[in-house]
Amino acid sequence: MNTPIAVQPWDATPPKEFVTDGAPTISTEEVSACPVCQCERFVAQATGFDYELRSCRNTWRFVRCEACSHVWLNPRPSISTLGTIYPPHYYAYHYTEKVSPLALKAKNWLDSRKFAGLVKTLGRKPSSFVDIGCGDGRYLRFAEHVGVSKHRDYGLELDESVVRKLCEQGYVGLCERVEDCTAIAERSIDLATMFHVIEHVDDPKAVVQRVARWLSPGGVFAVETPNIASMDARMFGKTYWGGYHIPRHWNMFSPETLKRLLEDAGLEVVGTRYQTGHSFWMYSMHHLTRYHGGSRAGLSRMFDPFGGWPSLPALLAFTAFDKARAAIGGRTSSMLMLARRAD
Ligand SMILES: [Zn+2]
């Protein structure tokens, strides 16, 4: 581990595991203009590989906009390759099977507190709600508990079987992208949430503008995404930072660029909360120990977020570290920004 971490050359060979696993080279497409400000001048920010899933052997590059500093993946995977970079074993599809019942209970409790905080920001009980990327519908249930009726409780998710279940439970499950969704009327939504979704979409500007139009006067939109202006992003940001989730995160925001995106859609930012970025610390350390200057597979297991007991000490330590920093006003690598529609 004595070689310095640097932005790797464009023709860097992938770590040997990518070759022995037979990971394919997948097709890509250029994104020549900044997704936030449309400027076409950018510089290289980082290069790296799919350290997490080894789904493909491509070298990937993040670039930084010379005008607004937004960071995006360029080139990025073609839409036709989504089945490769999101394989059936992708963890987000099996989250509840992969973590312990105790961890699930804790997460549910933390998420319910997070939801209560959003209702407080709204300043009234919501009568309608949408969660974009709603998964199993956990937040739809929180909304129902504060009085949102099921026919005004919307969940967007791209997994058909998940959406079918939500519909069977009486919620309005919608299996489509925000940009294509016509089932939600303009100015009809009091509270909208999008947790760790905006970094995955191909046109974040279009998504935010559509959600802004859905909001009722005074309605609140809560967006959670990795923060590229954070300590761990600076430490690992040349290649191994877990927040990159290479090549599945296509747009990496700072508080400044996310604020600009929301304001460009006519919203007013009313608050930013910093959550613990423990999984990004874990993946950063995992990728560093696994791939840098010779593999230390045993050591890297201590930093696998789904590694069970061996990784628990590191998980607790990073969580405590970020909690403490957030409590004194530090900017962690997971930010939750709240924006309100004024008119
Ligand atoms: Zn820009």
CSV table of N, CA and C in Angstrom, one decimal, residues 1 17 285-286 288-291 294-304 307 309-311 314:
chain,number,residue,atom,x,y,z
A,1,MET,N,0.8,-1.2,0.0
A,1,MET,CA,0.0,0.0,0.0
A,1,MET,C,0.9,1.3,0.0
A,17,GLU,N,-8.6,-9.4,-10.7
A,17,GLU,CA,-9.9,-10.1,-10.5
A,17,GLU,C,-10.9,-9.9,-11.6
A,285,MET,N,-12.8,2.2,2.5
A,285,MET,CA,-11.8,1.4,3.1
A,285,MET,C,-11.7,0.0,2.5
A,286,HIS,N,-12.9,-0.5,2.2
A,286,HIS,CA,-12.9,-1.9,1.6
A,286,HIS,C,-12.1,-1.8,0.3
A,288,LEU,N,-9.9,0.3,-0.9
A,288,LEU,CA,-8.5,0.6,-0.7
A,288,LEU,C,-7.8,-0.6,-0.2
A,289,THR,N,-8.3,-1.4,0.7
A,289,THR,CA,-7.5,-2.5,1.2
A,289,THR,C,-7.6,-3.7,0.3
A,290,ARG,N,-8.7,-3.7,-0.5
A,290,ARG,CA,-8.9,-4.9,-1.5
A,290,ARG,C,-8.1,-4.7,-2.7
A,291,TYR,N,-7.9,-3.5,-3.2
A,291,TYR,CA,-7.4,-3.3,-4.5
A,291,TYR,C,-6.1,-2.5,-4.6
A,294,GLY,N,-1.7,-4.4,-4.1
A,294,GLY,CA,-1.8,-5.8,-3.6
A,294,GLY,C,-3.0,-6.1,-2.7
A,295,SER,N,-3.7,-7.1,-3.0
A,295,SER,CA,-5.0,-7.3,-2.3
A,295,SER,C,-4.7,-7.8,-0.8
A,296,ARG,N,-5.5,-7.2,0.1
A,296,ARG,CA,-5.5,-7.7,1.4
A,296,ARG,C,-7.0,-8.1,1.7
A,297,ALA,N,-7.4,-9.3,1.1
A,297,ALA,CA,-8.8,-9.7,1.1
A,297,ALA,C,-9.3,-9.9,2.6
A,298,GLY,N,-8.4,-10.4,3.4
A,298,GLY,CA,-8.8,-10.6,4.8
A,298,GLY,C,-9.2,-9.3,5.5
A,299,LEU,N,-8.3,-8.3,5.4
A,299,LEU,CA,-8.5,-7.0,6.0
A,299,LEU,C,-9.7,-6.4,5.4
A,300,SER,N,-9.9,-6.5,4.1
A,300,SER,CA,-11.0,-5.8,3.4
A,300,SER,C,-12.4,-6.3,3.9
A,301,ARG,N,-12.4,-7.6,4.4
A,301,ARG,CA,-13.7,-8.1,4.9
A,301,ARG,C,-14.1,-7.3,6.2
A,302,MET,N,-13.2,-6.7,6.9
A,302,MET,CA,-13.6,-5.9,8.1
A,302,MET,C,-14.3,-4.7,7.7
A,303,PHE,N,-14.3,-4.3,6.4
A,303,PHE,CA,-14.9,-3.1,5.9
A,303,PHE,C,-16.1,-3.4,4.9
A,304,ASP,N,-16.5,-4.6,4.8
A,304,ASP,CA,-17.6,-4.9,3.9
A,304,ASP,C,-18.9,-4.6,4.6
A,307,GLY,N,-20.8,-7.5,5.7
A,307,GLY,CA,-19.8,-8.5,6.1
A,307,GLY,C,-20.2,-9.2,7.4
A,309,TRP,N,-20.7,-9.8,11.4
A,309,TRP,CA,-19.9,-9.5,12.7
A,309,TRP,C,-18.5,-8.9,12.5
A,310,PRO,N,-17.7,-9.5,11.5
A,310,PRO,CA,-16.3,-9.0,11.4
A,310,PRO,C,-16.3,-7.5,11.1
A,311,SER,N,-17.3,-7.0,10.4
A,311,SER,CA,-17.3,-5.6,10.0
A,311,SER,C,-18.0,-4.7,11.0
A,314,ALA,N,-15.9,-1.6,12.7
A,314,ALA,CA,-15.6,-0.5,11.8
A,314,ALA,C,-16.9,0.3,11.5
